[in-house]
GROMACS .gro file of C-alpha atoms in nm:
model
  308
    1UNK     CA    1   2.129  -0.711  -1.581
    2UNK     CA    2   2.103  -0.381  -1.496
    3UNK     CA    3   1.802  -0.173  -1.534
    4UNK     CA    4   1.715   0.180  -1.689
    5UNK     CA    5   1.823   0.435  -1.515
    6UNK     CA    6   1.602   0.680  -1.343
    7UNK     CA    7   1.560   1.011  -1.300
    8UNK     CA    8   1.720   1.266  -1.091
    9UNK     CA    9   1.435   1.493  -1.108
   10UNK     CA   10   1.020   1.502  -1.230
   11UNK     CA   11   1.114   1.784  -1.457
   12UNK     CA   12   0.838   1.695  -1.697
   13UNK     CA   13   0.485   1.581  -1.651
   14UNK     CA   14   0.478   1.174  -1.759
   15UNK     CA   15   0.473   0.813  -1.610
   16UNK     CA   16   0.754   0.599  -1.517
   17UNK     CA   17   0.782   0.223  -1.510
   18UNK     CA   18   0.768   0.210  -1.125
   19UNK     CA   19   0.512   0.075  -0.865
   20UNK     CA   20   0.544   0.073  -0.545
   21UNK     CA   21   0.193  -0.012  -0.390
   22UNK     CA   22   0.071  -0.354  -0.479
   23UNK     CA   23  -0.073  -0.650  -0.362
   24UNK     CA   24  -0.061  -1.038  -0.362
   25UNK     CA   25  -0.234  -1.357  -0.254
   26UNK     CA   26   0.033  -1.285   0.054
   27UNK     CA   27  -0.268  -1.076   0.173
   28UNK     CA   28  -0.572  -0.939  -0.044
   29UNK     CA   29  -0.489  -0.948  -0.374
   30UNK     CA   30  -0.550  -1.222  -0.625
   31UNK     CA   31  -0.232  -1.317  -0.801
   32UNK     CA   32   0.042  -1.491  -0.658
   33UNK     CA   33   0.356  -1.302  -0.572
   34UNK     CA   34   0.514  -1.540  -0.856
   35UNK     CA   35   0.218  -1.452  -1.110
   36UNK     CA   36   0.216  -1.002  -0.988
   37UNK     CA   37   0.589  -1.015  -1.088
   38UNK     CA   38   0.495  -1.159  -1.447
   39UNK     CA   39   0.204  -0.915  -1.474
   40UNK     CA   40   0.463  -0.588  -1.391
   41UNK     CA   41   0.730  -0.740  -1.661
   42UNK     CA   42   0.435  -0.775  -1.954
   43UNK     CA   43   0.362  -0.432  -1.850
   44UNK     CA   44   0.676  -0.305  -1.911
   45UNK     CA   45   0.719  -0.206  -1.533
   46UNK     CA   46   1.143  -0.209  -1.468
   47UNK     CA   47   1.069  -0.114  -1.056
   48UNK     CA   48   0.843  -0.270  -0.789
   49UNK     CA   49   0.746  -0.329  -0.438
   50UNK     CA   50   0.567  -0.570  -0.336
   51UNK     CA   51   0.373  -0.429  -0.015
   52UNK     CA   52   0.094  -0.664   0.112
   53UNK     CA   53  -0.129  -0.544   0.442
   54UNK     CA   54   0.065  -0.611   0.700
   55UNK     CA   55   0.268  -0.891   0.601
   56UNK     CA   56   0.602  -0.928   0.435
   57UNK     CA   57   0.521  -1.314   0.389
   58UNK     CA   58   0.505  -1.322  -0.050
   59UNK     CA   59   0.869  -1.111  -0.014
   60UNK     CA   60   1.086  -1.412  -0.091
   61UNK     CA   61   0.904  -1.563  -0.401
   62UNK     CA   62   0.825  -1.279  -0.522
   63UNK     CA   63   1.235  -1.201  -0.506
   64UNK     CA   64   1.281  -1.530  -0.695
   65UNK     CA   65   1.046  -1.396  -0.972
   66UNK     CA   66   1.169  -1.066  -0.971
   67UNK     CA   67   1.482  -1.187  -1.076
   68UNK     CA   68   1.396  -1.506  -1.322
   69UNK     CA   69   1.158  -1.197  -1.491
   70UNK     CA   70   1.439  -0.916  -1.509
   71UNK     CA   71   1.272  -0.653  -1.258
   72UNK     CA   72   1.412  -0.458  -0.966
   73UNK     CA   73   1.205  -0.559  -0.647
   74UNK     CA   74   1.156  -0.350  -0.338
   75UNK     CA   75   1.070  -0.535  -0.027
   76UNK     CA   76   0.762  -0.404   0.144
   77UNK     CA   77   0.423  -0.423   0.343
   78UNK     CA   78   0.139  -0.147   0.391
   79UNK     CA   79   0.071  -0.111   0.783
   80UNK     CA   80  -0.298   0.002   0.881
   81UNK     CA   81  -0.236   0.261   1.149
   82UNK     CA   82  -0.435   0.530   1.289
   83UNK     CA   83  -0.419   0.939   1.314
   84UNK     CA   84  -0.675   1.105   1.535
   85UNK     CA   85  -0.958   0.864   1.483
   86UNK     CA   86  -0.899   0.809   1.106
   87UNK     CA   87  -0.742   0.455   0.944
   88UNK     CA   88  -0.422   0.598   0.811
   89UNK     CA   89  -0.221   0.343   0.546
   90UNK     CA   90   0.167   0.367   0.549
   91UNK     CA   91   0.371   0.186   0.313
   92UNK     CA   92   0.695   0.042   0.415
   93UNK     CA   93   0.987   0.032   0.188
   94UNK     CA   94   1.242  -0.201   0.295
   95UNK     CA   95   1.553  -0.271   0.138
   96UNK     CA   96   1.735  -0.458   0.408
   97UNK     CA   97   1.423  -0.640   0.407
   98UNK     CA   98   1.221  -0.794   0.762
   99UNK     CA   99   1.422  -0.697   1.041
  100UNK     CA  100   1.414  -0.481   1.374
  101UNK     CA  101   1.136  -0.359   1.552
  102UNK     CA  102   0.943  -0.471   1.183
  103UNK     CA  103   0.950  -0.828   1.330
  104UNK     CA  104   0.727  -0.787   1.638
  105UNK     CA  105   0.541  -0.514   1.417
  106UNK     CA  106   0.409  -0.731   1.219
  107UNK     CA  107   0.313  -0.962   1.442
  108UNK     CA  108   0.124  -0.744   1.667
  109UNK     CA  109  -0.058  -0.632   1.309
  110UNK     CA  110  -0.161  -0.984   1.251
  111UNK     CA  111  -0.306  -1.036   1.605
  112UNK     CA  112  -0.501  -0.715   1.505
  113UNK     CA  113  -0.583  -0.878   1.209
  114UNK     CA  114  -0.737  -1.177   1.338
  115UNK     CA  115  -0.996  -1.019   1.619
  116UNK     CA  116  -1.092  -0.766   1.325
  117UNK     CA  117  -1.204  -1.101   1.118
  118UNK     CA  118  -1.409  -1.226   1.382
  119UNK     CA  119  -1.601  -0.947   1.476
  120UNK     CA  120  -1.660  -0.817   1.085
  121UNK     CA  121  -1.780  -1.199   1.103
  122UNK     CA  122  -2.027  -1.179   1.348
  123UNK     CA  123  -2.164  -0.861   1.212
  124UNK     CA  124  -2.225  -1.011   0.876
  125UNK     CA  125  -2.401  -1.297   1.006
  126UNK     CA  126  -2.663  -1.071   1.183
  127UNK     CA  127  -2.729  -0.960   0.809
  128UNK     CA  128  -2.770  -1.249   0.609
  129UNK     CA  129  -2.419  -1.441   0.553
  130UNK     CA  130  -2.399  -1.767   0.790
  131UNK     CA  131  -2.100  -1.914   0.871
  132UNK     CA  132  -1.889  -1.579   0.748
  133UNK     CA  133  -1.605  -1.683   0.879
  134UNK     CA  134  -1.555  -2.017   0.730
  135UNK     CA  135  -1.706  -1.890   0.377
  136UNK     CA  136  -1.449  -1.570   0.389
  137UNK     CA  137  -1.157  -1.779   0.501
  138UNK     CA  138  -1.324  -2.053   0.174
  139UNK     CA  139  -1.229  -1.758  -0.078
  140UNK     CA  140  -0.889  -1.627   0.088
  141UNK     CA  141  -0.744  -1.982  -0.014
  142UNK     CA  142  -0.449  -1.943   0.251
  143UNK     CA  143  -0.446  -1.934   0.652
  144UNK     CA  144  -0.319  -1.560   0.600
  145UNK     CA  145  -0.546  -1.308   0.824
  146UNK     CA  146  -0.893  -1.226   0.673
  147UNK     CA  147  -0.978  -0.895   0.509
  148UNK     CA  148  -1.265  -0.695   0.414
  149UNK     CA  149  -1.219  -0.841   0.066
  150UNK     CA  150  -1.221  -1.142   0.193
  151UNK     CA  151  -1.557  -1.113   0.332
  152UNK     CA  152  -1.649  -0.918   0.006
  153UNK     CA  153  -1.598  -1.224  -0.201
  154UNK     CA  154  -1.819  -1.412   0.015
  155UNK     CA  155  -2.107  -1.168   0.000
  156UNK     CA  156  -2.107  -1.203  -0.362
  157UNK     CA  157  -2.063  -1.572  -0.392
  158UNK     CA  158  -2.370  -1.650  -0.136
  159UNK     CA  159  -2.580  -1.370  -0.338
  160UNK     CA  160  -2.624  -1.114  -0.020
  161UNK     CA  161  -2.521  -0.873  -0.279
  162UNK     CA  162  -2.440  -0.893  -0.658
  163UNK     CA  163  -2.124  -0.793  -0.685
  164UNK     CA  164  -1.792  -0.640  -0.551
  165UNK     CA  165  -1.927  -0.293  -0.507
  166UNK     CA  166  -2.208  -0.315  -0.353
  167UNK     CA  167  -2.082  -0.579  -0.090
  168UNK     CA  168  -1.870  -0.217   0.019
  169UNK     CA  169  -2.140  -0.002  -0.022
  170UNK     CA  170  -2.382  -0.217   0.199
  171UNK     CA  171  -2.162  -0.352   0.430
  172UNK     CA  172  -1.808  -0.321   0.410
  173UNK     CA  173  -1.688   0.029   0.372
  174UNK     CA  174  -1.629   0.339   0.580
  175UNK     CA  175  -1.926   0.375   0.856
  176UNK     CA  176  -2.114   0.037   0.756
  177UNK     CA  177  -2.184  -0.258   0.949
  178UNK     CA  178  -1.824  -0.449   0.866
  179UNK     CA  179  -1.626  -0.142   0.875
  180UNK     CA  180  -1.431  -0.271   1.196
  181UNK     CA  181  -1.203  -0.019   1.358
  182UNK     CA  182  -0.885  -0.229   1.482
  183UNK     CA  183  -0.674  -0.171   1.746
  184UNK     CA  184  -0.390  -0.033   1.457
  185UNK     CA  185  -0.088   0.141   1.644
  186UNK     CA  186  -0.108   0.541   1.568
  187UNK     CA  187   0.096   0.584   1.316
  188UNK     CA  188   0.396   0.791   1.491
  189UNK     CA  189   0.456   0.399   1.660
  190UNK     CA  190   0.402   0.218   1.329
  191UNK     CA  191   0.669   0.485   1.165
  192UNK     CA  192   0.924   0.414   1.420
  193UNK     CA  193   0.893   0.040   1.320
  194UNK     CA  194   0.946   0.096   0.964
  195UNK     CA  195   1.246   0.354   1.032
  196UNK     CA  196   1.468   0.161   1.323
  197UNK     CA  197   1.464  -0.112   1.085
  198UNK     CA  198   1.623   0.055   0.825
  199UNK     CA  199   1.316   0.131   0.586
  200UNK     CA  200   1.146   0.449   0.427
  201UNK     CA  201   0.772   0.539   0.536
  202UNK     CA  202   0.548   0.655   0.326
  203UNK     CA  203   0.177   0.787   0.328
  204UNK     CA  204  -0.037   0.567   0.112
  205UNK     CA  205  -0.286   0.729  -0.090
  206UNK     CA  206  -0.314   1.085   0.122
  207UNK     CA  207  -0.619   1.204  -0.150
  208UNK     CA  208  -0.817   0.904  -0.038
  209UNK     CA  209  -0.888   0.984   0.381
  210UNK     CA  210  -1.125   1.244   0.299
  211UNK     CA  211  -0.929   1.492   0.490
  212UNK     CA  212  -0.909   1.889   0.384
  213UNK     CA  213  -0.594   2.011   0.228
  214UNK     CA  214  -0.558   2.171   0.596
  215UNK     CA  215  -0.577   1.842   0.825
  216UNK     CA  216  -0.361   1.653   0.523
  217UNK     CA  217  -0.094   1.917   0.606
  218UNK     CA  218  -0.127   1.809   0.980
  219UNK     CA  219  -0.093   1.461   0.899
  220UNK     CA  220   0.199   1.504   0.715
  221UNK     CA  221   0.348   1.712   0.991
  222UNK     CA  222   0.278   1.453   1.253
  223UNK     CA  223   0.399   1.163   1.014
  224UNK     CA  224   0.731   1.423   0.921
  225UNK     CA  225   0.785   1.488   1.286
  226UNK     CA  226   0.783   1.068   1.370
  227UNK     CA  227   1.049   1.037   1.114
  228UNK     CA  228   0.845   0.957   0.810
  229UNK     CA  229   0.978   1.108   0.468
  230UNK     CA  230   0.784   1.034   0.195
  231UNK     CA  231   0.412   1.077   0.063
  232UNK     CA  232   0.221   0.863  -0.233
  233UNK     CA  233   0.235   1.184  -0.488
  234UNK     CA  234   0.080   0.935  -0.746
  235UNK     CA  235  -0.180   0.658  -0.622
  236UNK     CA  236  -0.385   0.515  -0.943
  237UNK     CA  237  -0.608   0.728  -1.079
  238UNK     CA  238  -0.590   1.094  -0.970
  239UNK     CA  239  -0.750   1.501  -1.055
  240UNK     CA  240  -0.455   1.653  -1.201
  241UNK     CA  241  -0.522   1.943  -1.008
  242UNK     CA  242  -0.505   1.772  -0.685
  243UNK     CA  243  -0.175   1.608  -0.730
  244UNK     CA  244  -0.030   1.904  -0.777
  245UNK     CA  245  -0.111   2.037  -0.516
  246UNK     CA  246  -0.078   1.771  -0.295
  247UNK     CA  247   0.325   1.839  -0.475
  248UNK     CA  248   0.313   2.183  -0.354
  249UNK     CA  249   0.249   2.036   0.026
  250UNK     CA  250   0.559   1.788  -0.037
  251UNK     CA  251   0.806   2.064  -0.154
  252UNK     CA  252   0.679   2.284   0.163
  253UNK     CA  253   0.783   2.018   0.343
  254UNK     CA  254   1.129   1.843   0.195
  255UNK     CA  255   0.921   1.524   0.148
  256UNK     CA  256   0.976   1.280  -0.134
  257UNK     CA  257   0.755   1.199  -0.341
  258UNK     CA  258   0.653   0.825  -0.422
  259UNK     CA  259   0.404   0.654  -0.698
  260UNK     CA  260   0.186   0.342  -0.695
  261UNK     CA  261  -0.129   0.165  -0.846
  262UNK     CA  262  -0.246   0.008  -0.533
  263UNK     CA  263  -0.336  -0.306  -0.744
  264UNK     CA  264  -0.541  -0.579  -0.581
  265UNK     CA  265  -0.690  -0.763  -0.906
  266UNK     CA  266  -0.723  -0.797  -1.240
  267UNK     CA  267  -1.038  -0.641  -1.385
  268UNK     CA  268  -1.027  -0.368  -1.130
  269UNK     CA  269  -0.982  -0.018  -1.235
  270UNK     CA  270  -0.617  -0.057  -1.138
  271UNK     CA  271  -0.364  -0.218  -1.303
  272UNK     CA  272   0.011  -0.248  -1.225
  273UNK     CA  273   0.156  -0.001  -1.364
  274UNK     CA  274  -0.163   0.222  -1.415
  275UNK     CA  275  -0.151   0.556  -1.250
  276UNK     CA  276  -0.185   0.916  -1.325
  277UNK     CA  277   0.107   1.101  -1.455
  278UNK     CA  278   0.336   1.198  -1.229
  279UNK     CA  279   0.338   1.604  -1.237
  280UNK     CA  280   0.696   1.835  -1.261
  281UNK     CA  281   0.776   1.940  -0.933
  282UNK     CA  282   1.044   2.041  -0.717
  283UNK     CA  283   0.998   1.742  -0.464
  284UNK     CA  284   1.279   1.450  -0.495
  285UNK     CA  285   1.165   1.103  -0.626
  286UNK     CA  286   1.159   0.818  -0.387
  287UNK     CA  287   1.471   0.691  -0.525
  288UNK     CA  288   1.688   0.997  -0.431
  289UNK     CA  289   1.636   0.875  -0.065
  290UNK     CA  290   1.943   0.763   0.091
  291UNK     CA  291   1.841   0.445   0.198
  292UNK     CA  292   1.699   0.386  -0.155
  293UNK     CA  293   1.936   0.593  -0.422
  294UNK     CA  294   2.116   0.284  -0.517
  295UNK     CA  295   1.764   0.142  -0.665
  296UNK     CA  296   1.793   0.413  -0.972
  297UNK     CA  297   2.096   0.144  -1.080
  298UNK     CA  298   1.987  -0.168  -0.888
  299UNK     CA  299   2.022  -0.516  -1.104
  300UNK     CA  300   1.737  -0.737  -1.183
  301UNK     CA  301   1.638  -0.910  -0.826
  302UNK     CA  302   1.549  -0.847  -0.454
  303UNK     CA  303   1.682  -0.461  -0.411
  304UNK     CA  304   1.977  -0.515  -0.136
  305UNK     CA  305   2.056  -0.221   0.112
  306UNK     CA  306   2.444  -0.100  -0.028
  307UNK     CA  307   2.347  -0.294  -0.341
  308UNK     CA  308   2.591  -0.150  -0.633
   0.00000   0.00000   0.00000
């Protein structure tokens, strides 16, 4: 079955049924690889990647599904990284799927992982939640490396806080008490990783760091000059004005331009599929990459590197 073909070109301001930023039980999310794949199908979606923090472990059923539900699937993961003193998210594209310098990658990311856990841990129990640990690890349902959300969940469920926001705005996000800097590779190293093994970086979400259009630029330039070649032009829900001109700062610099919803759960303000529209502009889709261009005619499955 093959799919829809896409575009050469954004030569028109409008959405396209591609993601390629979400997440699974494999990580944070709350659906199943199995049970995402479903989701993108009833949504109409004909592309997606699956790209769970730091782990490529929901890749294979989520193939199966993929498949079984008609889709094109892009392996993937998002690696936390850092750029001068700021947590920097890079999704990983991956059509040959886990291999190369990925492998040991990943595993150094889930050693990260698992000291970040235990010291958001004991923070949280100096502030009300006993036993965070166990009760976080309780609500992740899997032996898969805890994450804020994780702990989130928990907050809610013993009543520190009443609900999923404030359990960030209290204690979980930027600056506050759980907001636990790992030791995340900078991202020129984490880059390399995804390149040597025959995959396509891209900067997650660049309007979310809270950087000025001037140090974005510098990012991209360090991330550019690492071998990175692509940049989130879409991520959810975006100011029109912003995207394009965080365009105009792709076409300055030959970078492609990719799209995602960054979906975690349902009832969120995300959905798969849900994201601003994508605005005309001279920078290339994601699929006109040459490790990618043969996902604008892939069949229904796990994308294959040389797939026909």
């Amino acid at each position: 079955m093959l799919m829809p073909r896409l575009p050469y070109t954004f030569d028109a301001d409008q959405r396209y049924p591609v993601d390629l930023h979400m997440h699974s039980t494999a990580s944070d999310g709350a659906l199943t690889p199995t049970e995402l794949v479903t989701l993108c199908a009833e949504r109409g979606l004909t592309h997606m990647s699956l790209t769970d923090h730091d782990t490529m472990a929901g890749i294979e059923e989520a193939g199966r599904a993929a498949e079984q539900a008609g889709l094109c699937l892009i392996p993937g993961c998002e690696l936390s990284t850092r750029w001068q003193g700021v947590n920097i998210h890079v999704v990983a594209l991956m059509p040959g799927g886990l291999q190369g310098p990925m492998v040991e990658g990943l595993i150094q990311q889930r050693e990260a992982r698992i000291q970040r856990a235990e010291v958001i841990a004991e923070r949280l129990e100096k502030v009300g939640l006993s036993d965070a640990l166990e009760k976080a690890r309780l609500h992740a349902g899997s032996d898969r490396p805890l994450g804020r959300p994780d702990f989130a969940r928990a907050l809610v469920a013993e009543g520190v806080v009443p609900d999923w926001a404030s359990a960030f705005k209290r204690y979980l996000g930027s600056g506050k008490k759980g907001d636990v800097k790992a030791h995340w590779p900078e991202i020129s190293e984490a880059v390399g990783w995804i390149v040597d093994s025959g995959g396509v970086a891209v900067i997650a979400h660049p309007l979310r760091h809270g950087l000025t259009r001037r140090k974005r630029g510098l990012l991209m330039d360090t991330f550019q000059a690492a071998g990175g070649q692509a940049v989130e032009l879409v991520s959810g829900q975006q100011n029109p004005d912003s995207t394009r001109d965080l365009a105009r700062q792709l076409v300055e610099r030959d970078l492609y331009a990719s799209m995602g919803s960054d979906f975690h759960f349902p009832g969120s303000h995300a959905a798969p599929g849900s994201m601003s529209l994508v605005p005309r502009t001279a920078a290339p889709p994601i699929w006109q990459h040459p490790r990618l261009v043969h996902l604008r005619d892939a069949p229904a499955g796990m994308l294959a590197a040389g797939a026909a």
